[in-house]
mmCIF file of C-alpha atoms in Angstrom:
data_model
loop_
_atom_site.group_PDB
_atom_site.id
_atom_site.type_symbol
_atom_site.label_atom_id
_atom_site.label_comp_id
_atom_site.label_asym_id
_atom_site.label_seq_id
_atom_site.Cartn_x
_atom_site.Cartn_y
_atom_site.Cartn_z
ATOM 1 C CA MET A 30 -54.856 78.732 118.081
ATOM 2 C CA THR A 31 -55.522 76.802 121.229
ATOM 3 C CA VAL A 32 -58.536 74.531 121.232
ATOM 4 C CA GLU A 33 -60.323 74.303 124.537
ATOM 5 C CA LYS A 34 -60.461 70.790 125.908
ATOM 6 C CA LEU A 35 -63.797 69.196 126.658
ATOM 7 C CA ASN A 36 -65.648 69.424 129.955
ATOM 8 C CA ARG A 37 -66.095 65.970 131.488
ATOM 9 C CA ARG A 38 -69.622 66.558 132.754
ATOM 10 C CA GLU A 39 -70.844 67.773 129.362
ATOM 11 C CA VAL A 40 -69.146 64.827 127.685
ATOM 12 C CA VAL A 41 -70.810 62.199 129.873
ATOM 13 C CA LYS A 42 -74.233 63.872 129.639
ATOM 14 C CA LYS A 43 -74.026 63.911 125.854
ATOM 15 C CA LEU A 44 -72.591 60.400 125.591
ATOM 16 C CA ILE A 45 -75.570 58.842 127.391
ATOM 17 C CA SER A 46 -78.261 61.297 126.309
ATOM 18 C CA ASN A 47 -80.215 58.679 124.335
ATOM 19 C CA ARG A 48 -79.384 55.757 126.555
ATOM 20 C CA ASN A 49 -82.509 53.603 125.999
ATOM 21 C CA ASN A 50 -81.492 50.237 127.456
ATOM 22 C CA LEU A 51 -77.832 51.106 127.808
ATOM 23 C CA LEU A 52 -76.109 49.374 130.744
ATOM 24 C CA ILE A 53 -73.373 51.524 132.259
ATOM 25 C CA ILE A 54 -70.448 50.855 134.599
ATOM 26 C CA SER A 55 -68.350 53.745 135.868
ATOM 27 C CA GLY A 56 -64.761 53.549 137.095
ATOM 28 C CA LEU A 57 -63.871 54.853 140.533
ATOM 29 C CA GLY A 58 -63.362 58.548 141.225
ATOM 30 C CA SER A 59 -64.537 61.291 138.922
ATOM 31 C CA PRO A 60 -66.169 59.059 136.248
ATOM 32 C CA THR A 61 -68.511 57.760 138.967
ATOM 33 C CA TYR A 62 -69.377 61.336 139.969
ATOM 34 C CA ASP A 63 -69.827 62.316 136.307
ATOM 35 C CA LEU A 64 -72.212 59.445 135.640
ATOM 36 C CA HIS A 65 -74.220 60.205 138.763
ATOM 37 C CA ASP A 66 -74.342 63.888 137.854
ATOM 38 C CA ALA A 67 -75.723 62.992 134.424
ATOM 39 C CA GLY A 68 -78.709 61.332 136.125
ATOM 40 C CA ASP A 69 -79.022 58.412 138.505
ATOM 41 C CA HIS A 70 -80.437 55.259 136.932
ATOM 42 C CA ASN A 71 -81.017 51.669 138.068
ATOM 43 C CA GLN A 72 -78.854 50.492 135.185
ATOM 44 C CA ASN A 73 -75.852 52.520 136.345
ATOM 45 C CA PHE A 74 -73.320 50.544 138.360
ATOM 46 C CA TYR A 75 -70.912 52.905 140.090
ATOM 47 C CA LEU A 76 -67.535 51.610 141.191
ATOM 48 C CA TRP A 77 -66.072 53.223 144.287
ATOM 49 C CA GLY A 78 -62.987 51.005 144.325
ATOM 50 C CA ALA A 79 -61.605 47.935 142.520
ATOM 51 C CA MET A 80 -59.268 50.135 140.482
ATOM 52 C CA GLY A 81 -58.400 48.528 137.154
ATOM 53 C CA GLY A 82 -61.534 46.397 137.073
ATOM 54 C CA ALA A 83 -64.113 48.556 135.278
ATOM 55 C CA ALA A 84 -63.460 47.304 131.736
ATOM 56 C CA MET A 85 -63.442 43.668 132.843
ATOM 57 C CA MET A 86 -66.668 44.111 134.716
ATOM 58 C CA GLY A 87 -68.045 45.539 131.507
ATOM 59 C CA LEU A 88 -66.868 42.466 129.616
ATOM 60 C CA GLY A 89 -68.623 40.073 132.015
ATOM 61 C CA LEU A 90 -71.791 42.119 131.708
ATOM 62 C CA ALA A 91 -71.581 42.416 127.917
ATOM 63 C CA LEU A 92 -71.142 38.652 127.513
ATOM 64 C CA SER A 93 -74.108 37.917 129.763
ATOM 65 C CA GLN A 94 -76.371 40.517 128.097
ATOM 66 C CA PRO A 95 -75.455 40.215 124.410
ATOM 67 C CA LYS A 96 -78.600 41.961 123.176
ATOM 68 C CA LYS A 97 -77.969 45.131 125.183
ATOM 69 C CA SER A 98 -75.313 47.770 124.731
ATOM 70 C CA VAL A 99 -72.819 48.071 127.566
ATOM 71 C CA LEU A 100 -70.805 51.228 128.218
ATOM 72 C CA VAL A 101 -67.869 51.505 130.601
ATOM 73 C CA VAL A 102 -66.989 55.094 131.510
ATOM 74 C CA THR A 103 -63.680 55.344 133.278
ATOM 75 C CA GLY A 104 -60.552 57.442 133.685
ATOM 76 C CA ASP A 105 -57.106 57.205 132.147
ATOM 77 C CA GLY A 106 -55.486 56.099 135.402
ATOM 78 C CA GLU A 107 -58.073 53.402 135.988
ATOM 79 C CA GLN A 108 -57.777 52.031 132.455
ATOM 80 C CA LEU A 109 -53.986 52.104 132.561
ATOM 81 C CA MET A 110 -54.061 49.943 135.687
ATOM 82 C CA GLY A 111 -56.187 47.406 133.829
ATOM 83 C CA VAL A 112 -54.538 47.791 130.440
ATOM 84 C CA GLY A 113 -54.273 44.014 129.947
ATOM 85 C CA ALA A 114 -58.070 43.919 129.915
ATOM 86 C CA LEU A 115 -57.966 45.469 126.434
ATOM 87 C CA ALA A 116 -56.259 42.291 125.188
ATOM 88 C CA THR A 117 -58.678 40.070 127.105
ATOM 89 C CA ILE A 118 -61.689 41.927 125.665
ATOM 90 C CA SER A 119 -60.334 41.679 122.119
ATOM 91 C CA VAL A 120 -60.036 37.896 122.368
ATOM 92 C CA GLN A 121 -63.762 37.732 123.208
ATOM 93 C CA MET A 122 -64.832 40.449 120.693
ATOM 94 C CA PRO A 123 -68.108 41.469 122.361
ATOM 95 C CA LYS A 124 -69.852 43.624 119.760
ATOM 96 C CA ASN A 125 -71.992 45.301 122.422
ATOM 97 C CA LEU A 126 -69.178 46.717 124.586
ATOM 98 C CA THR A 127 -67.775 50.249 124.515
ATOM 99 C CA ILE A 128 -64.950 51.413 126.751
ATOM 100 C CA ALA A 129 -64.923 55.212 127.045
ATOM 101 C CA VAL A 130 -61.925 56.721 128.806
ATOM 102 C CA LEU A 131 -62.208 60.271 130.113
ATOM 103 C CA ASP A 132 -58.581 61.202 129.638
ATOM 104 C CA ASN A 133 -57.464 64.260 131.607
ATOM 105 C CA GLU A 134 -53.878 62.966 131.572
ATOM 106 C CA HIS A 135 -53.754 63.100 135.356
ATOM 107 C CA PHE A 136 -54.575 61.187 138.515
ATOM 108 C CA GLY A 137 -57.254 63.681 139.490
ATOM 109 C CA GLU A 138 -58.322 62.179 142.814
ATOM 110 C CA THR A 139 -54.898 62.001 144.359
ATOM 111 C CA GLY A 140 -53.307 65.386 143.765
ATOM 112 C CA MET A 141 -53.277 65.793 139.995
ATOM 113 C CA GLN A 142 -50.088 63.905 139.329
ATOM 114 C CA LYS A 143 -49.448 63.449 135.620
ATOM 115 C CA SER A 144 -50.518 60.005 134.316
ATOM 116 C CA HIS A 145 -48.894 58.002 131.533
ATOM 117 C CA THR A 146 -51.140 59.609 128.927
ATOM 118 C CA GLY A 147 -49.824 62.948 130.156
ATOM 119 C CA TYR A 148 -46.366 61.692 129.261
ATOM 120 C CA GLY A 149 -47.582 60.835 125.767
ATOM 121 C CA ILE A 150 -48.625 57.212 126.098
ATOM 122 C CA ASP A 151 -51.298 56.560 123.486
ATOM 123 C CA LEU A 152 -54.272 54.548 124.749
ATOM 124 C CA VAL A 153 -55.989 54.654 121.349
ATOM 125 C CA GLY A 154 -52.930 53.033 119.804
ATOM 126 C CA ILE A 155 -52.779 50.429 122.562
ATOM 127 C CA ALA A 156 -56.443 49.511 122.086
ATOM 128 C CA HIS A 157 -55.970 49.400 118.313
ATOM 129 C CA SER A 158 -52.934 47.139 118.625
ATOM 130 C CA ALA A 159 -54.780 44.963 121.118
ATOM 131 C CA GLY A 160 -57.333 44.303 118.388
ATOM 132 C CA PHE A 161 -60.253 46.653 119.007
ATOM 133 C CA PRO A 162 -61.880 47.061 115.577
ATOM 134 C CA ILE A 163 -62.828 50.635 116.517
ATOM 135 C CA SER A 164 -60.465 52.806 118.544
ATOM 136 C CA ARG A 165 -60.857 56.573 118.371
ATOM 137 C CA GLU A 166 -59.635 59.712 120.035
ATOM 138 C CA LEU A 167 -62.409 62.277 120.578
ATOM 139 C CA THR A 168 -61.684 65.944 121.099
ATOM 140 C CA ASN A 169 -64.918 67.808 120.325
ATOM 141 C CA MET A 170 -68.618 67.536 121.073
ATOM 142 C CA SER A 171 -69.671 66.623 117.552
ATOM 143 C CA GLU A 172 -67.441 63.544 117.772
ATOM 144 C CA ILE A 173 -69.074 62.731 121.117
ATOM 145 C CA GLU A 174 -72.473 62.922 119.436
ATOM 146 C CA VAL A 175 -71.391 60.491 116.709
ATOM 147 C CA ALA A 176 -69.968 58.125 119.322
ATOM 148 C CA ARG A 177 -73.208 58.346 121.317
ATOM 149 C CA ASN A 178 -75.086 56.911 118.345
ATOM 150 C CA ASP A 179 -72.397 54.340 117.562
ATOM 151 C CA ILE A 180 -72.516 52.894 121.087
ATOM 152 C CA LEU A 181 -76.047 51.625 120.418
ATOM 153 C CA LEU A 182 -75.155 49.994 117.076
ATOM 154 C CA ASN A 183 -73.307 47.073 118.720
ATOM 155 C CA ASN A 184 -70.591 46.989 116.072
ATOM 156 C CA GLY A 185 -67.755 46.924 118.541
ATOM 157 C CA PRO A 186 -65.987 46.343 120.730
ATOM 158 C CA MET A 187 -65.278 50.050 120.598
ATOM 159 C CA PHE A 188 -62.637 52.033 122.444
ATOM 160 C CA LEU A 189 -63.034 55.788 122.871
ATOM 161 C CA ASN A 190 -60.364 57.982 124.392
ATOM 162 C CA ILE A 191 -61.930 61.343 125.169
ATOM 163 C CA LYS A 192 -59.520 64.175 125.810
ATOM 164 C CA ILE A 193 -60.952 66.342 128.595
ATOM 165 C CA ASN A 194 -59.621 69.220 130.651
ATOM 166 C CA SER A 195 -58.285 68.525 134.123
ATOM 167 C CA GLN A 196 -60.808 70.611 136.048
ATOM 168 C CA SER A 197 -62.517 68.835 138.944
ATOM 169 C CA PRO A 198 -66.179 69.799 139.175
ATOM 170 C CA ASP A 199 -68.060 69.471 142.481
ATOM 171 C CA ARG A 200 -68.548 65.859 143.436
ATOM 172 C CA SER A 201 -71.906 64.257 142.752
ATOM 173 C CA LEU A 202 -72.040 61.242 145.024
ATOM 174 C CA PRO A 203 -74.109 58.102 144.467
ATOM 175 C CA THR A 204 -74.744 55.682 147.314
ATOM 176 C CA LEU A 205 -71.736 53.773 148.642
ATOM 177 C CA ASP A 206 -73.919 50.733 149.275
ATOM 178 C CA GLY A 207 -72.604 48.160 146.820
ATOM 179 C CA VAL A 208 -75.301 45.624 147.644
ATOM 180 C CA GLU A 209 -77.998 48.143 146.806
ATOM 181 C CA LEU A 210 -76.266 49.051 143.547
ATOM 182 C CA LYS A 211 -75.989 45.389 142.580
ATOM 183 C CA ASN A 212 -79.539 44.454 143.537
ATOM 184 C CA ARG A 213 -81.271 47.362 141.840
ATOM 185 C CA PHE A 214 -79.292 46.717 138.650
ATOM 186 C CA ARG A 215 -80.263 43.040 138.604
ATOM 187 C CA VAL A 216 -83.901 43.708 139.416
ATOM 188 C CA SER A 217 -84.091 46.270 136.608
ATOM 189 C CA LEU A 218 -82.858 43.652 134.124
ATOM 190 C CA LYS A 219 -85.492 41.153 135.203
ATOM 191 C CA SER A 220 -88.406 43.564 134.909
ATOM 192 C CA MET B 19 -72.501 -8.095 128.124
ATOM 193 C CA THR B 20 -72.643 -11.619 129.389
ATOM 194 C CA ASP B 21 -71.565 -11.147 132.984
ATOM 195 C CA ASN B 22 -73.800 -9.789 135.712
ATOM 196 C CA LYS B 23 -71.292 -7.428 137.265
ATOM 197 C CA GLN B 24 -72.479 -3.909 137.704
ATOM 198 C CA HIS B 25 -70.441 -1.725 135.452
ATOM 199 C CA GLN B 26 -69.427 1.529 137.003
ATOM 200 C CA ILE B 27 -68.361 4.399 134.821
ATOM 201 C CA ILE B 28 -65.117 5.747 136.220
ATOM 202 C CA THR B 29 -64.658 9.438 135.618
ATOM 203 C CA SER B 30 -61.601 11.548 136.335
ATOM 204 C CA TRP B 31 -61.788 14.378 138.863
ATOM 205 C CA GLU B 32 -61.440 16.804 135.976
ATOM 206 C CA GLU B 33 -64.561 15.384 134.345
ATOM 207 C CA ASP B 34 -66.384 15.529 137.683
ATOM 208 C CA LEU B 35 -65.363 19.167 138.051
ATOM 209 C CA PHE B 36 -66.493 20.059 134.544
ATOM 210 C CA ASN B 37 -69.776 18.193 135.007
ATOM 211 C CA ALA B 38 -70.415 20.172 138.191
ATOM 212 C CA LEU B 39 -69.904 23.419 136.242
ATOM 213 C CA LYS B 40 -72.308 22.230 133.553
ATOM 214 C CA GLN B 41 -74.923 21.046 136.031
ATOM 215 C CA ALA B 42 -74.917 24.455 137.715
ATOM 216 C CA GLU B 43 -75.144 26.191 134.315
ATOM 217 C CA VAL B 44 -71.901 28.095 134.669
ATOM 218 C CA LYS B 45 -71.584 30.192 131.496
ATOM 219 C CA GLN B 46 -68.309 32.103 131.832
ATOM 220 C CA LEU B 47 -65.039 30.442 132.772
ATOM 221 C CA PRO B 48 -62.233 32.992 133.165
ATOM 222 C CA TYR B 49 -58.781 31.527 133.680
ATOM 223 C CA VAL B 50 -55.082 32.026 133.876
ATOM 224 C CA PRO B 51 -53.913 28.542 132.978
ATOM 225 C CA ASP B 52 -52.281 25.969 135.159
ATOM 226 C CA ALA B 53 -51.249 22.469 134.156
ATOM 227 C CA GLY B 54 -53.662 21.194 136.798
ATOM 228 C CA HIS B 55 -56.567 22.986 135.121
ATOM 229 C CA SER B 56 -55.580 22.144 131.552
ATOM 230 C CA LYS B 57 -58.075 19.327 130.978
ATOM 231 C CA VAL B 58 -60.972 21.431 132.262
ATOM 232 C CA ILE B 59 -59.889 24.387 130.133
ATOM 233 C CA ASN B 60 -59.741 22.117 127.072
ATOM 234 C CA MET B 61 -63.198 20.737 127.822
ATOM 235 C CA ALA B 62 -64.544 24.279 128.089
ATOM 236 C CA HIS B 63 -63.057 25.224 124.724
ATOM 237 C CA ARG B 64 -64.880 22.286 123.124
ATOM 238 C CA ASP B 65 -68.222 23.071 124.770
ATOM 239 C CA PRO B 66 -70.559 25.511 122.989
ATOM 240 C CA ASP B 67 -72.487 26.322 126.176
ATOM 241 C CA ILE B 68 -69.612 27.600 128.277
ATOM 242 C CA ARG B 69 -67.328 30.490 127.415
ATOM 243 C CA PRO B 70 -63.694 30.207 128.457
ATOM 244 C CA VAL B 71 -62.105 33.652 128.913
ATOM 245 C CA VAL B 72 -58.319 33.752 128.903
ATOM 246 C CA LEU B 73 -57.017 36.512 131.187
ATOM 247 C CA THR B 74 -53.779 38.481 131.309
ATOM 248 C CA THR B 75 -53.917 38.532 135.120
ATOM 249 C CA GLU B 76 -56.151 36.815 137.645
ATOM 250 C CA GLU B 77 -57.719 39.980 139.077
ATOM 251 C CA GLU B 78 -59.398 40.526 135.702
ATOM 252 C CA GLY B 79 -61.355 37.361 136.412
ATOM 253 C CA VAL B 80 -62.685 38.666 139.714
ATOM 254 C CA ALA B 81 -64.114 41.744 138.003
ATOM 255 C CA LEU B 82 -65.421 39.635 135.095
ATOM 256 C CA CYS B 83 -67.321 37.341 137.472
ATOM 257 C CA CYS B 84 -68.989 40.355 139.106
ATOM 258 C CA GLY B 85 -70.014 41.789 135.748
ATOM 259 C CA ALA B 86 -71.317 38.415 134.626
ATOM 260 C CA TRP B 87 -73.563 38.149 137.670
ATOM 261 C CA LEU B 88 -74.770 41.713 137.240
ATOM 262 C CA GLY B 89 -76.041 40.475 133.877
ATOM 263 C CA GLY B 90 -77.374 37.230 135.341
ATOM 264 C CA GLU B 91 -74.754 34.635 134.366
ATOM 265 C CA LYS B 92 -72.828 32.313 136.649
ATOM 266 C CA SER B 93 -69.061 32.068 136.363
ATOM 267 C CA VAL B 94 -66.087 30.368 137.995
ATOM 268 C CA LEU B 95 -62.512 31.672 138.088
ATOM 269 C CA LEU B 96 -59.726 29.133 137.535
ATOM 270 C CA MET B 97 -56.185 29.960 138.607
ATOM 271 C CA GLN B 98 -53.177 28.603 140.423
ATOM 272 C CA SER B 99 -52.138 29.613 143.917
ATOM 273 C CA SER B 100 -49.588 32.170 142.740
ATOM 274 C CA GLY B 101 -52.441 34.108 141.128
ATOM 275 C CA VAL B 102 -54.251 34.675 144.390
ATOM 276 C CA GLY B 103 -51.847 37.439 145.327
ATOM 277 C CA ASN B 104 -52.772 39.290 142.138
ATOM 278 C CA CYS B 105 -56.437 39.344 143.175
ATOM 279 C CA ILE B 106 -56.337 40.839 146.646
ATOM 280 C CA ASN B 107 -57.662 44.369 146.094
ATOM 281 C CA MET B 108 -60.140 43.244 143.434
ATOM 282 C CA LEU B 109 -61.684 40.858 145.966
ATOM 283 C CA SER B 110 -62.912 43.955 147.825
ATOM 284 C CA LEU B 111 -65.478 44.264 145.021
ATOM 285 C CA ILE B 112 -66.902 40.890 146.041
ATOM 286 C CA SER B 113 -67.239 41.810 149.709
ATOM 287 C CA ASN B 114 -68.470 45.367 149.176
ATOM 288 C CA CYS B 115 -71.297 44.213 146.925
ATOM 289 C CA ASN B 116 -71.880 40.695 148.277
ATOM 290 C CA PHE B 117 -71.346 39.157 144.880
ATOM 291 C CA PRO B 118 -71.579 35.373 144.703
ATOM 292 C CA PHE B 119 -68.141 34.055 143.801
ATOM 293 C CA VAL B 120 -66.477 30.696 143.262
ATOM 294 C CA THR B 121 -62.825 30.265 142.396
ATOM 295 C CA ILE B 122 -61.005 26.951 141.942
ATOM 296 C CA ILE B 123 -57.310 27.168 142.691
ATOM 297 C CA THR B 124 -54.675 24.557 141.937
ATOM 298 C CA MET B 125 -51.966 24.542 144.585
ATOM 299 C CA ARG B 126 -48.316 24.860 143.736
ATOM 300 C CA GLY B 127 -45.470 25.062 146.181
ATOM 301 C CA GLU B 128 -46.491 22.305 148.554
ATOM 302 C CA PHE B 129 -46.273 18.555 147.821
ATOM 303 C CA GLY B 130 -43.104 17.713 145.881
ATOM 304 C CA GLU B 131 -42.522 21.229 144.554
ATOM 305 C CA PHE B 132 -39.267 21.607 142.650
ATOM 306 C CA ASN B 133 -39.494 25.385 142.183
ATOM 307 C CA SER B 134 -38.949 27.113 145.516
ATOM 308 C CA TRP B 135 -40.111 30.422 144.002
ATOM 309 C CA GLN B 136 -43.649 29.017 144.136
ATOM 310 C CA VAL B 137 -43.537 28.482 147.885
ATOM 311 C CA PRO B 138 -44.002 31.942 149.487
ATOM 312 C CA MET B 139 -47.298 32.718 147.705
ATOM 313 C CA SER B 140 -48.490 29.155 148.123
ATOM 314 C CA SER B 141 -47.924 29.348 151.875
ATOM 315 C CA ALA B 142 -49.894 32.603 152.016
ATOM 316 C CA THR B 143 -52.733 31.506 149.722
ATOM 317 C CA GLN B 144 -55.308 30.285 152.222
ATOM 318 C CA GLY B 145 -54.569 33.080 154.713
ATOM 319 C CA SER B 146 -54.809 35.775 152.034
ATOM 320 C CA LEU B 147 -58.162 34.500 150.816
ATOM 321 C CA GLU B 148 -59.512 34.304 154.359
ATOM 322 C CA LEU B 149 -58.305 37.810 155.161
ATOM 323 C CA MET B 150 -60.331 39.015 152.161
ATOM 324 C CA GLY B 151 -63.427 37.275 153.486
ATOM 325 C CA LEU B 152 -63.581 34.097 151.406
ATOM 326 C CA ASN B 153 -64.574 30.713 152.762
ATOM 327 C CA VAL B 154 -61.743 28.321 151.830
ATOM 328 C CA GLN B 155 -62.327 24.642 151.183
ATOM 329 C CA ARG B 156 -59.414 22.344 150.520
ATOM 330 C CA VAL B 157 -59.699 19.127 148.498
ATOM 331 C CA ASP B 158 -57.081 16.375 148.730
ATOM 332 C CA GLU B 159 -58.967 13.440 147.192
ATOM 333 C CA GLY B 160 -60.059 13.205 143.574
ATOM 334 C CA ASP B 161 -63.367 11.643 144.565
ATOM 335 C CA ASP B 162 -64.308 14.783 146.514
ATOM 336 C CA VAL B 163 -63.739 17.302 143.720
ATOM 337 C CA GLY B 164 -67.100 17.085 141.945
ATOM 338 C CA SER B 165 -69.218 17.228 145.088
ATOM 339 C CA THR B 166 -67.167 20.076 146.581
ATOM 340 C CA VAL B 167 -67.516 22.181 143.427
ATOM 341 C CA ALA B 168 -71.228 21.430 143.156
ATOM 342 C CA ALA B 169 -71.794 22.358 146.803
ATOM 343 C CA ALA B 170 -69.790 25.577 146.464
ATOM 344 C CA LEU B 171 -71.763 26.654 143.399
ATOM 345 C CA TYR B 172 -75.021 25.922 145.176
ATOM 346 C CA SER B 173 -74.025 27.931 148.244
ATOM 347 C CA ALA B 174 -72.614 30.841 146.272
ATOM 348 C CA TYR B 175 -75.522 31.244 143.903
ATOM 349 C CA SER B 176 -78.310 30.502 146.374
ATOM 350 C CA SER B 177 -77.168 32.981 149.022
ATOM 351 C CA ASP B 178 -74.354 35.220 147.767
ATOM 352 C CA GLN B 179 -71.458 33.342 149.379
ATOM 353 C CA ARG B 180 -67.829 33.593 148.279
ATOM 354 C CA ILE B 181 -65.896 30.380 148.213
ATOM 355 C CA ALA B 182 -62.382 29.372 147.181
ATOM 356 C CA ILE B 183 -61.666 25.701 146.537
ATOM 357 C CA LEU B 184 -58.018 24.698 146.811
ATOM 358 C CA LEU B 185 -57.053 21.588 144.860
ATOM 359 C CA SER B 186 -53.980 20.267 146.643
ATOM 360 C CA GLN B 187 -50.770 19.567 144.804
ATOM 361 C CA LYS B 188 -50.975 15.977 146.004
ATOM 362 C CA LEU B 189 -54.234 15.689 144.076
ATOM 363 C CA ILE B 190 -53.101 17.335 140.858
ATOM 364 C CA GLY B 191 -49.588 15.846 140.961
ATOM 365 C CA SER B 192 -46.335 17.730 141.248
ATOM 366 C CA LYS B 193 -44.928 19.234 138.076
ATOM 367 C CA LYS B 194 -42.265 17.074 136.441
ATOM 368 C CA TRP B 195 -39.001 18.845 135.653
#
């Protein structure tokens, strides 16, 4: 029996469906389009570049906003480029940070070349070895629903590797204006 | 005290630097260590109000500083000149979003350097930072460190400027082999 892999858009919608005060950073490429497609929000910060930096940006944000939950949604290629960040995050142990990798095992933006996870490299194992107290692989929507609730418990740091199919839905593009993205995020935190 | 001489408290440049961070309420201090930064890093580890963040590579610190400011905290990235090359693409995040940014860089590969492998990146440090849009300020005298750091933090966090301070190898002393 073959189990159908998850759809990235449905995953992200479900993962943030009770977001409350959740602060979200998306990694460049499809995760940014997925987050925008799930609903634009002043407390979404979309990366359009800076590959490898999403998790670390999440760490800086989580440390400065310890009472809020911070979610980083990124891709397998992006996280692999910043894989050392998993060690850096574990040293700090921010309870309010979740790193969710949408793992399609490919570099989807650049011609669907197979990524390291496609060759069997295990990000959940890497995060576990790096010291994340919670590191899970998610393959169905009921696990996504559980994770959605766990994100808001601030018992992390938590690492989620979500196996998705490698389809590329139509792009859903947020503004490219980084200054606007930064300013609206900061203003929303002050109000 | 029986004499009338005015007693001046002499502080090291490292203490001046750390005091400038404290005065400006810097909360996150990401670093890849350098011998030249070691006293400041040690002071940060003893201080409950500032969080030192050890990095696996310097570019992590650039992204961390941006995230910290998104959440409202000031930060400073400490590294040595060889780390600047690791940061280049991540610095695009600073310019695309106009994030305030201060990094303090100890120079290797210039005054009395034994290890020639340090020289190529050292020679390219200032140029690389300027190509990525940072304002570079070089400090050669210990007495200037505190005021330069304080001024950089003021400029960065009052009007979204990005500033790299280079502490020359003459200032920090060449590594003894």
